Amino acid sequence: MGLNDIRDRIALAETAAGRASGSVQLIAVSKVQPNARVAEVLDQGHRLFGENKVQEAAAKWPDFRDRYEGVSVHLIGPLQSNKARQAMGLFEAIHSLDRPKLAQTLGRLAQEMGHCPDLFIQVNTGEEEQKAGVSPAGTDAFVADCRALDLPVRGLMCIPPVDEAPSLHFALLAKLAARNGLDGLSMGMSSDFEEAVSFGATHVRVGSAIFGERAHN
Ligand SMILES: *Cc1c(COP(=O)(O)O)cnc(C)c1O
């Protein structure tokens, strides 16, 4: 597999779902990949990437941004409040807004800095203890709180439990987004992005299917 195959498969999934072509954005998850591999994907013309750690993104992306026009990097992993300021300068979007304290910090920084990346609220659709995210039952209230802070909430994000059918989680996330008037749905990874597209994903996060297996996470 590789970038072009994944693009083709997304296009087919869009058509199969009766969705407009180009309605799904492919986030190439470049975490842990060697810079030479990331450069290959940039050289193929791809410009949207995902990273799960602030430090790793800070080490990798300023240099690539100097060398390539139009790069966009999204944070898809957990964000500590004390790294929020740095993250706001590094990413065009943050997919891991998952708790009130982080919302307050981002709201304060957004006022101070006069800008804020696009935000996706992470929902713990499987209600797993070890996983980040707001509960499905708490999502409506949290969206409202974020809006009251003037935060640019664009959508919802989920990472389904590994041992369950993802479709139930994609359907739930789509339902929660629709009833909150949110268009963005960040869902689907290497193993299930086509299914996510069929449930309305606007952003799929695909790593290993593009870059090959990671040595570690
Ligand atoms: C690593 C990661 C991905 C990509 O996973 P693959 O299975 O390699 O496609 C997607 N989303 C998040 C939040 C990740 O941490």
PDB file of N, CA and C in Angstrom, residues 63-158:
ATOM      1  N   ASP A  63      11.122  22.580  10.032  1.00  0.00           N
ATOM      2  CA  ASP A  63      12.023  22.416   8.898  1.00  0.00           C
ATOM      3  C   ASP A  63      11.264  22.029   7.619  1.00  0.00           C
ATOM      4  N   PHE A  64      10.327  21.074   7.744  1.00  0.00           N
ATOM      5  CA  PHE A  64       9.529  20.708   6.561  1.00  0.00           C
ATOM      6  C   PHE A  64       8.700  21.898   6.066  1.00  0.00           C
ATOM      7  N   ARG A  65       8.197  22.712   6.975  1.00  0.00           N
ATOM      8  CA  ARG A  65       7.391  23.872   6.557  1.00  0.00           C
ATOM      9  C   ARG A  65       8.244  24.869   5.769  1.00  0.00           C
ATOM     10  N   ASP A  66       9.543  24.941   6.111  1.00  0.00           N
ATOM     11  CA  ASP A  66      10.431  25.812   5.340  1.00  0.00           C
ATOM     12  C   ASP A  66      10.645  25.276   3.932  1.00  0.00           C
ATOM     13  N   ARG A  67      10.639  23.959   3.811  1.00  0.00           N
ATOM     14  CA  ARG A  67      10.977  23.339   2.519  1.00  0.00           C
ATOM     15  C   ARG A  67       9.774  23.103   1.620  1.00  0.00           C
ATOM     16  N   TYR A  68       8.584  23.037   2.188  1.00  0.00           N
ATOM     17  CA  TYR A  68       7.379  22.728   1.391  1.00  0.00           C
ATOM     18  C   TYR A  68       6.287  23.753   1.687  1.00  0.00           C
ATOM     19  N   GLU A  69       5.619  24.207   0.633  1.00  0.00           N
ATOM     20  CA  GLU A  69       4.520  25.165   0.780  1.00  0.00           C
ATOM     21  C   GLU A  69       3.233  24.461   1.215  1.00  0.00           C
ATOM     22  N   GLY A  70       2.445  25.148   2.018  1.00  0.00           N
ATOM     23  CA  GLY A  70       1.074  24.700   2.245  1.00  0.00           C
ATOM     24  C   GLY A  70       0.909  23.504   3.156  1.00  0.00           C
ATOM     25  N   VAL A  71       1.916  23.260   3.992  1.00  0.00           N
ATOM     26  CA  VAL A  71       1.833  22.126   4.917  1.00  0.00           C
ATOM     27  C   VAL A  71       0.828  22.419   6.030  1.00  0.00           C
ATOM     28  N   SER A  72       0.072  21.399   6.409  1.00  0.00           N
ATOM     29  CA  SER A  72      -0.852  21.513   7.531  1.00  0.00           C
ATOM     30  C   SER A  72      -0.632  20.305   8.434  1.00  0.00           C
ATOM     31  N   VAL A  73      -0.467  20.561   9.736  1.00  0.00           N
ATOM     32  CA  VAL A  73      -0.210  19.468  10.671  1.00  0.00           C
ATOM     33  C   VAL A  73      -1.270  19.494  11.770  1.00  0.00           C
ATOM     34  N   HIS A  74      -1.880  18.345  12.005  1.00  0.00           N
ATOM     35  CA  HIS A  74      -2.918  18.235  13.027  1.00  0.00           C
ATOM     36  C   HIS A  74      -2.412  17.406  14.207  1.00  0.00           C
ATOM     37  N   LEU A  75      -2.692  17.862  15.409  1.00  0.00           N
ATOM     38  CA  LEU A  75      -2.373  17.079  16.603  1.00  0.00           C
ATOM     39  C   LEU A  75      -3.511  16.091  16.850  1.00  0.00           C
ATOM     40  N   ILE A  76      -3.164  14.798  16.871  1.00  0.00           N
ATOM     41  CA  ILE A  76      -4.194  13.771  17.073  1.00  0.00           C
ATOM     42  C   ILE A  76      -4.024  13.031  18.391  1.00  0.00           C
ATOM     43  N   GLY A  77      -2.981  13.378  19.145  1.00  0.00           N
ATOM     44  CA  GLY A  77      -2.725  12.719  20.421  1.00  0.00           C
ATOM     45  C   GLY A  77      -3.006  13.640  21.586  1.00  0.00           C
ATOM     46  N   PRO A  78      -2.905  13.111  22.805  1.00  0.00           N
ATOM     47  CA  PRO A  78      -3.268  13.876  24.001  1.00  0.00           C
ATOM     48  C   PRO A  78      -2.439  15.159  24.169  1.00  0.00           C
ATOM     49  N   LEU A  79      -3.088  16.182  24.704  1.00  0.00           N
ATOM     50  CA  LEU A  79      -2.415  17.469  24.912  1.00  0.00           C
ATOM     51  C   LEU A  79      -2.461  17.840  26.389  1.00  0.00           C
ATOM     52  N   GLN A  80      -1.272  17.989  26.987  1.00  0.00           N
ATOM     53  CA  GLN A  80      -1.197  18.483  28.364  1.00  0.00           C
ATOM     54  C   GLN A  80      -1.397  19.995  28.343  1.00  0.00           C
ATOM     55  N   SER A  81      -2.063  20.505  29.374  1.00  0.00           N
ATOM     56  CA  SER A  81      -2.338  21.950  29.404  1.00  0.00           C
ATOM     57  C   SER A  81      -1.057  22.775  29.334  1.00  0.00           C
ATOM     58  N   ASN A  82       0.013  22.279  29.964  1.00  0.00           N
ATOM     59  CA  ASN A  82       1.252  23.080  29.953  1.00  0.00           C
ATOM     60  C   ASN A  82       1.963  23.079  28.597  1.00  0.00           C
ATOM     61  N   LYS A  83       1.437  22.296  27.654  1.00  0.00           N
ATOM     62  CA  LYS A  83       1.999  22.353  26.297  1.00  0.00           C
ATOM     63  C   LYS A  83       1.033  23.016  25.316  1.00  0.00           C
ATOM     64  N   ALA A  84      -0.066  23.552  25.853  1.00  0.00           N
ATOM     65  CA  ALA A  84      -1.107  24.098  24.973  1.00  0.00           C
ATOM     66  C   ALA A  84      -0.593  25.287  24.163  1.00  0.00           C
ATOM     67  N   ARG A  85       0.172  26.159  24.811  1.00  0.00           N
ATOM     68  CA  ARG A  85       0.656  27.343  24.099  1.00  0.00           C
ATOM     69  C   ARG A  85       1.542  26.936  22.913  1.00  0.00           C
ATOM     70  N   GLN A  86       2.442  26.010  23.186  1.00  0.00           N
ATOM     71  CA  GLN A  86       3.326  25.531  22.123  1.00  0.00           C
ATOM     72  C   GLN A  86       2.512  24.872  21.005  1.00  0.00           C
ATOM     73  N   ALA A  87       1.519  24.075  21.405  1.00  0.00           N
ATOM     74  CA  ALA A  87       0.707  23.375  20.409  1.00  0.00           C
ATOM     75  C   ALA A  87      -0.038  24.357  19.511  1.00  0.00           C
ATOM     76  N   MET A  88      -0.476  25.471  20.094  1.00  0.00           N
ATOM     77  CA  MET A  88      -1.236  26.435  19.291  1.00  0.00           C
ATOM     78  C   MET A  88      -0.390  27.079  18.214  1.00  0.00           C
ATOM     79  N   GLY A  89       0.921  27.071  18.417  1.00  0.00           N
ATOM     80  CA  GLY A  89       1.808  27.603  17.392  1.00  0.00           C
ATOM     81  C   GLY A  89       2.272  26.563  16.380  1.00  0.00           C
ATOM     82  N   LEU A  90       2.005  25.309  16.659  1.00  0.00           N
ATOM     83  CA  LEU A  90       2.541  24.230  15.804  1.00  0.00           C
ATOM     84  C   LEU A  90       1.513  23.604  14.889  1.00  0.00           C
ATOM     85  N   PHE A  91       0.226  23.648  15.286  1.00  0.00           N
ATOM     86  CA  PHE A  91      -0.781  22.847  14.586  1.00  0.00           C
ATOM     87  C   PHE A  91      -1.899  23.701  14.013  1.00  0.00           C
ATOM     88  N   GLU A  92      -2.395  23.294  12.831  1.00  0.00           N
ATOM     89  CA  GLU A  92      -3.575  23.936  12.242  1.00  0.00           C
ATOM     90  C   GLU A  92      -4.853  23.426  12.890  1.00  0.00           C
ATOM     91  N   ALA A  93      -4.781  22.235  13.484  1.00  0.00           N
ATOM     92  CA  ALA A  93      -5.965  21.694  14.153  1.00  0.00           C
ATOM     93  C   ALA A  93      -5.527  20.793  15.307  1.00  0.00           C
ATOM     94  N   ILE A  94      -6.382  20.717  16.317  1.00  0.00           N
ATOM     95  CA  ILE A  94      -6.150  19.854  17.475  1.00  0.00           C
ATOM     96  C   ILE A  94      -7.383  18.951  17.610  1.00  0.00           C
ATOM     97  N   HIS A  95      -7.148  17.623  17.540  1.00  0.00           N
ATOM     98  CA  HIS A  95      -8.259  16.667  17.555  1.00  0.00           C
ATOM     99  C   HIS A  95      -8.509  16.072  18.935  1.00  0.00           C
ATOM    100  N   SER A  96      -7.826  16.568  19.943  1.00  0.00           N
ATOM    101  CA  SER A  96      -7.844  15.907  21.244  1.00  0.00           C
ATOM    102  C   SER A  96      -8.302  16.836  22.373  1.00  0.00           C
ATOM    103  N   LEU A  97      -9.265  17.684  22.080  1.00  0.00           N
ATOM    104  CA  LEU A  97      -9.858  18.504  23.140  1.00  0.00           C
ATOM    105  C   LEU A  97     -10.791  17.584  23.932  1.00  0.00           C
ATOM    106  N   ASP A  98     -10.362  17.238  25.153  1.00  0.00           N
ATOM    107  CA  ASP A  98     -11.017  16.128  25.850  1.00  0.00           C
ATOM    108  C   ASP A  98     -11.402  16.414  27.296  1.00  0.00           C
ATOM    109  N   ARG A  99     -11.222  17.668  27.754  1.00  0.00           N
ATOM    110  CA  ARG A  99     -11.565  17.930  29.157  1.00  0.00           C
ATOM    111  C   ARG A  99     -11.714  19.429  29.401  1.00  0.00           C
ATOM    112  N   PRO A 100     -12.494  19.781  30.446  1.00  0.00           N
ATOM    113  CA  PRO A 100     -12.784  21.199  30.710  1.00  0.00           C
ATOM    114  C   PRO A 100     -11.529  22.043  30.970  1.00  0.00           C
ATOM    115  N   LYS A 101     -10.563  21.493  31.678  1.00  0.00           N
ATOM    116  CA  LYS A 101      -9.381  22.300  31.997  1.00  0.00           C
ATOM    117  C   LYS A 101      -8.641  22.704  30.725  1.00  0.00           C
ATOM    118  N   LEU A 102      -8.536  21.776  29.787  1.00  0.00           N
ATOM    119  CA  LEU A 102      -7.861  22.094  28.522  1.00  0.00           C
ATOM    120  C   LEU A 102      -8.669  23.133  27.738  1.00  0.00           C
ATOM    121  N   ALA A 103      -9.981  23.006  27.769  1.00  0.00           N
ATOM    122  CA  ALA A 103     -10.825  23.986  27.073  1.00  0.00           C
ATOM    123  C   ALA A 103     -10.596  25.384  27.642  1.00  0.00           C
ATOM    124  N   GLN A 104     -10.514  25.471  28.982  1.00  0.00           N
ATOM    125  CA  GLN A 104     -10.293  26.778  29.607  1.00  0.00           C
ATOM    126  C   GLN A 104      -8.941  27.350  29.233  1.00  0.00           C
ATOM    127  N   THR A 105      -7.928  26.500  29.241  1.00  0.00           N
ATOM    128  CA  THR A 105      -6.585  26.948  28.878  1.00  0.00           C
ATOM    129  C   THR A 105      -6.553  27.436  27.432  1.00  0.00           C
ATOM    130  N   LEU A 106      -7.127  26.652  26.518  1.00  0.00           N
ATOM    131  CA  LEU A 106      -7.143  27.044  25.101  1.00  0.00           C
ATOM    132  C   LEU A 106      -7.934  28.340  24.918  1.00  0.00           C
ATOM    133  N   GLY A 107      -9.039  28.479  25.645  1.00  0.00           N
ATOM    134  CA  GLY A 107      -9.850  29.688  25.538  1.00  0.00           C
ATOM    135  C   GLY A 107      -9.072  30.929  25.962  1.00  0.00           C
ATOM    136  N   ARG A 108      -8.347  30.792  27.066  1.00  0.00           N
ATOM    137  CA  ARG A 108      -7.538  31.913  27.562  1.00  0.00           C
ATOM    138  C   ARG A 108      -6.435  32.266  26.570  1.00  0.00           C
ATOM    139  N   LEU A 109      -5.731  31.242  26.079  1.00  0.00           N
ATOM    140  CA  LEU A 109      -4.642  31.481  25.135  1.00  0.00           C
ATOM    141  C   LEU A 109      -5.165  32.058  23.813  1.00  0.00           C
ATOM    142  N   ALA A 110      -6.330  31.591  23.378  1.00  0.00           N
ATOM    143  CA  ALA A 110      -6.893  32.081  22.111  1.00  0.00           C
ATOM    144  C   ALA A 110      -7.177  33.583  22.212  1.00  0.00           C
ATOM    145  N   GLN A 111      -7.706  34.012  23.370  1.00  0.00           N
ATOM    146  CA  GLN A 111      -7.963  35.445  23.565  1.00  0.00           C
ATOM    147  C   GLN A 111      -6.651  36.219  23.522  1.00  0.00           C
ATOM    148  N   GLU A 112      -5.666  35.682  24.221  1.00  0.00           N
ATOM    149  CA  GLU A 112      -4.379  36.370  24.329  1.00  0.00           C
ATOM    150  C   GLU A 112      -3.658  36.427  22.981  1.00  0.00           C
ATOM    151  N   MET A 113      -3.678  35.311  22.234  1.00  0.00           N
ATOM    152  CA  MET A 113      -2.893  35.226  21.006  1.00  0.00           C
ATOM    153  C   MET A 113      -3.673  35.692  19.782  1.00  0.00           C
ATOM    154  N   GLY A 114      -4.988  35.788  19.907  1.00  0.00           N
ATOM    155  CA  GLY A 114      -5.801  36.265  18.796  1.00  0.00           C
ATOM    156  C   GLY A 114      -6.027  35.239  17.708  1.00  0.00           C
ATOM    157  N   HIS A 115      -5.703  34.001  17.968  1.00  0.00           N
ATOM    158  CA  HIS A 115      -6.028  32.938  17.005  1.00  0.00           C
ATOM    159  C   HIS A 115      -6.103  31.612  17.746  1.00  0.00           C
ATOM    160  N   CYS A 116      -6.707  30.643  17.074  1.00  0.00           N
ATOM    161  CA  CYS A 116      -6.801  29.310  17.671  1.00  0.00           C
ATOM    162  C   CYS A 116      -6.903  28.288  16.550  1.00  0.00           C
ATOM    163  N   PRO A 117      -6.202  27.173  16.667  1.00  0.00           N
ATOM    164  CA  PRO A 117      -6.370  26.112  15.668  1.00  0.00           C
ATOM    165  C   PRO A 117      -7.821  25.612  15.671  1.00  0.00           C
ATOM    166  N   ASP A 118      -8.237  24.982  14.580  1.00  0.00           N
ATOM    167  CA  ASP A 118      -9.532  24.304  14.562  1.00  0.00           C
ATOM    168  C   ASP A 118      -9.520  23.204  15.623  1.00  0.00           C
ATOM    169  N   LEU A 119     -10.651  23.018  16.280  1.00  0.00           N
ATOM    170  CA  LEU A 119     -10.690  22.044  17.375  1.00  0.00           C
ATOM    171  C   LEU A 119     -11.706  20.941  17.103  1.00  0.00           C
ATOM    172  N   PHE A 120     -11.309  19.734  17.460  1.00  0.00           N
ATOM    173  CA  PHE A 120     -12.205  18.580  17.470  1.00  0.00           C
ATOM    174  C   PHE A 120     -12.278  18.081  18.900  1.00  0.00           C
ATOM    175  N   ILE A 121     -13.477  17.834  19.360  1.00  0.00           N
ATOM    176  CA  ILE A 121     -13.665  17.289  20.704  1.00  0.00           C
ATOM    177  C   ILE A 121     -13.573  15.771  20.638  1.00  0.00           C
ATOM    178  N   GLN A 122     -12.677  15.221  21.466  1.00  0.00           N
ATOM    179  CA  GLN A 122     -12.526  13.761  21.489  1.00  0.00           C
ATOM    180  C   GLN A 122     -13.584  13.152  22.392  1.00  0.00           C
ATOM    181  N   VAL A 123     -14.327  12.195  21.827  1.00  0.00           N
ATOM    182  CA  VAL A 123     -15.381  11.515  22.582  1.00  0.00           C
ATOM    183  C   VAL A 123     -14.957  10.072  22.830  1.00  0.00           C
ATOM    184  N   ASN A 124     -15.048   9.652  24.066  1.00  0.00           N
ATOM    185  CA  ASN A 124     -14.697   8.287  24.462  1.00  0.00           C
ATOM    186  C   ASN A 124     -15.925   7.407  24.228  1.00  0.00           C
ATOM    187  N   THR A 125     -16.152   7.079  22.951  1.00  0.00           N
ATOM    188  CA  THR A 125     -17.413   6.416  22.572  1.00  0.00           C
ATOM    189  C   THR A 125     -17.564   5.051  23.227  1.00  0.00           C
ATOM    190  N   GLY A 126     -16.440   4.396  23.524  1.00  0.00           N
ATOM    191  CA  GLY A 126     -16.499   3.078  24.157  1.00  0.00           C
ATOM    192  C   GLY A 126     -16.520   3.155  25.674  1.00  0.00           C
ATOM    193  N   GLU A 127     -16.509   4.381  26.206  1.00  0.00           N
ATOM    194  CA  GLU A 127     -16.466   4.611  27.657  1.00  0.00           C
ATOM    195  C   GLU A 127     -15.408   3.725  28.314  1.00  0.00           C
ATOM    196  N   GLU A 128     -14.231   3.718  27.722  1.00  0.00           N
ATOM    197  CA  GLU A 128     -13.116   2.939  28.250  1.00  0.00           C
ATOM    198  C   GLU A 128     -12.381   3.761  29.301  1.00  0.00           C
ATOM    199  N   GLU A 129     -12.092   3.107  30.422  1.00  0.00           N
ATOM    200  CA  GLU A 129     -11.477   3.805  31.543  1.00  0.00           C
ATOM    201  C   GLU A 129     -10.124   4.433  31.191  1.00  0.00           C
ATOM    202  N   GLN A 130      -9.327   3.677  30.428  1.00  0.00           N
ATOM    203  CA  GLN A 130      -7.954   4.137  30.156  1.00  0.00           C
ATOM    204  C   GLN A 130      -7.899   5.134  29.006  1.00  0.00           C
ATOM    205  N   LYS A 131      -9.031   5.413  28.376  1.00  0.00           N
ATOM    206  CA  LYS A 131      -8.988   6.244  27.174  1.00  0.00           C
ATOM    207  C   LYS A 131      -9.474   7.659  27.456  1.00  0.00           C
ATOM    208  N   ALA A 132      -8.837   8.617  26.787  1.00  0.00           N
ATOM    209  CA  ALA A 132      -9.214  10.011  26.951  1.00  0.00           C
ATOM    210  C   ALA A 132     -10.529  10.285  26.236  1.00  0.00           C
ATOM    211  N   GLY A 133     -11.111  11.425  26.552  1.00  0.00           N
ATOM    212  CA  GLY A 133     -12.308  11.846  25.837  1.00  0.00           C
ATOM    213  C   GLY A 133     -13.465  12.101  26.778  1.00  0.00           C
ATOM    214  N   VAL A 134     -14.396  12.915  26.322  1.00  0.00           N
ATOM    215  CA  VAL A 134     -15.603  13.146  27.108  1.00  0.00           C
ATOM    216  C   VAL A 134     -16.570  11.982  26.844  1.00  0.00           C
ATOM    217  N   SER A 135     -17.450  11.749  27.781  1.00  0.00           N
ATOM    218  CA  SER A 135     -18.397  10.646  27.609  1.00  0.00           C
ATOM    219  C   SER A 135     -19.449  11.037  26.580  1.00  0.00           C
ATOM    220  N   PRO A 136     -20.057  10.048  25.923  1.00  0.00           N
ATOM    221  CA  PRO A 136     -21.147  10.384  24.990  1.00  0.00           C
ATOM    222  C   PRO A 136     -22.245  11.205  25.682  1.00  0.00           C
ATOM    223  N   ALA A 137     -22.589  10.836  26.915  1.00  0.00           N
ATOM    224  CA  ALA A 137     -23.657  11.552  27.622  1.00  0.00           C
ATOM    225  C   ALA A 137     -23.262  12.985  27.965  1.00  0.00           C
ATOM    226  N   GLY A 138     -21.957  13.221  28.101  1.00  0.00           N
ATOM    227  CA  GLY A 138     -21.499  14.561  28.475  1.00  0.00           C
ATOM    228  C   GLY A 138     -21.132  15.434  27.288  1.00  0.00           C
ATOM    229  N   THR A 139     -21.299  14.908  26.090  1.00  0.00           N
ATOM    230  CA  THR A 139     -20.799  15.622  24.908  1.00  0.00           C
ATOM    231  C   THR A 139     -21.558  16.924  24.643  1.00  0.00           C
ATOM    232  N   ASP A 140     -22.888  16.879  24.706  1.00  0.00           N
ATOM    233  CA  ASP A 140     -23.663  18.094  24.385  1.00  0.00           C
ATOM    234  C   ASP A 140     -23.263  19.258  25.297  1.00  0.00           C
ATOM    235  N   ALA A 141     -23.157  18.963  26.591  1.00  0.00           N
ATOM    236  CA  ALA A 141     -22.814  20.021  27.555  1.00  0.00           C
ATOM    237  C   ALA A 141     -21.403  20.537  27.310  1.00  0.00           C
ATOM    238  N   PHE A 142     -20.492  19.623  26.973  1.00  0.00           N
ATOM    239  CA  PHE A 142     -19.108  20.061  26.752  1.00  0.00           C
ATOM    240  C   PHE A 142     -18.996  20.915  25.482  1.00  0.00           C
ATOM    241  N   VAL A 143     -19.711  20.541  24.437  1.00  0.00           N
ATOM    242  CA  VAL A 143     -19.715  21.366  23.222  1.00  0.00           C
ATOM    243  C   VAL A 143     -20.216  22.776  23.567  1.00  0.00           C
ATOM    244  N   ALA A 144     -21.278  22.824  24.344  1.00  0.00           N
ATOM    245  CA  ALA A 144     -21.840  24.140  24.711  1.00  0.00           C
ATOM    246  C   ALA A 144     -20.835  24.954  25.527  1.00  0.00           C
ATOM    247  N   ASP A 145     -20.146  24.301  26.459  1.00  0.00           N
ATOM    248  CA  ASP A 145     -19.144  25.002  27.276  1.00  0.00           C
ATOM    249  C   ASP A 145     -18.019  25.547  26.397  1.00  0.00           C
ATOM    250  N   CYS A 146     -17.580  24.747  25.436  1.00  0.00           N
ATOM    251  CA  CYS A 146     -16.491  25.190  24.547  1.00  0.00           C
ATOM    252  C   CYS A 146     -16.937  26.369  23.695  1.00  0.00           C
ATOM    253  N   ARG A 147     -18.181  26.313  23.240  1.00  0.00           N
ATOM    254  CA  ARG A 147     -18.690  27.427  22.442  1.00  0.00           C
ATOM    255  C   ARG A 147     -18.801  28.696  23.287  1.00  0.00           C
ATOM    256  N   ALA A 148     -19.163  28.521  24.550  1.00  0.00           N
ATOM    257  CA  ALA A 148     -19.261  29.686  25.441  1.00  0.00           C
ATOM    258  C   ALA A 148     -17.895  30.326  25.645  1.00  0.00           C
ATOM    259  N   LEU A 149     -16.845  29.535  25.500  1.00  0.00           N
ATOM    260  CA  LEU A 149     -15.474  30.054  25.612  1.00  0.00           C
ATOM    261  C   LEU A 149     -14.989  30.622  24.275  1.00  0.00           C
ATOM    262  N   ASP A 150     -15.885  30.631  23.264  1.00  0.00           N
ATOM    263  CA  ASP A 150     -15.540  31.150  21.934  1.00  0.00           C
ATOM    264  C   ASP A 150     -14.532  30.287  21.197  1.00  0.00           C
ATOM    265  N   LEU A 151     -14.450  29.019  21.548  1.00  0.00           N
ATOM    266  CA  LEU A 151     -13.485  28.134  20.897  1.00  0.00           C
ATOM    267  C   LEU A 151     -14.033  27.669  19.542  1.00  0.00           C
ATOM    268  N   PRO A 152     -13.170  27.601  18.528  1.00  0.00           N
ATOM    269  CA  PRO A 152     -13.611  27.181  17.196  1.00  0.00           C
ATOM    270  C   PRO A 152     -13.759  25.657  17.093  1.00  0.00           C
ATOM    271  N   VAL A 153     -14.847  25.143  17.642  1.00  0.00           N
ATOM    272  CA  VAL A 153     -15.090  23.691  17.604  1.00  0.00           C
ATOM    273  C   VAL A 153     -15.641  23.327  16.227  1.00  0.00           C
ATOM    274  N   ARG A 154     -14.898  22.493  15.508  1.00  0.00           N
ATOM    275  CA  ARG A 154     -15.285  22.104  14.145  1.00  0.00           C
ATOM    276  C   ARG A 154     -15.930  20.738  14.079  1.00  0.00           C
ATOM    277  N   GLY A 155     -15.659  19.902  15.081  1.00  0.00           N
ATOM    278  CA  GLY A 155     -16.213  18.564  14.978  1.00  0.00           C
ATOM    279  C   GLY A 155     -15.852  17.690  16.152  1.00  0.00           C
ATOM    280  N   LEU A 156     -16.112  16.393  15.987  1.00  0.00           N
ATOM    281  CA  LEU A 156     -15.851  15.397  17.022  1.00  0.00           C
ATOM    282  C   LEU A 156     -14.856  14.369  16.499  1.00  0.00           C
ATOM    283  N   MET A 157     -14.156  13.741  17.429  1.00  0.00           N
ATOM    284  CA  MET A 157     -13.163  12.721  17.081  1.00  0.00           C
ATOM    285  C   MET A 157     -13.345  11.523  17.994  1.00  0.00           C
ATOM    286  N   CYS A 158     -13.113  10.320  17.464  1.00  0.00           N
ATOM    287  CA  CYS A 158     -13.112   9.139  18.333  1.00  0.00           C
ATOM    288  C   CYS A 158     -12.070   8.118  17.901  1.00  0.00           C
TER     289      CYS A 158
END
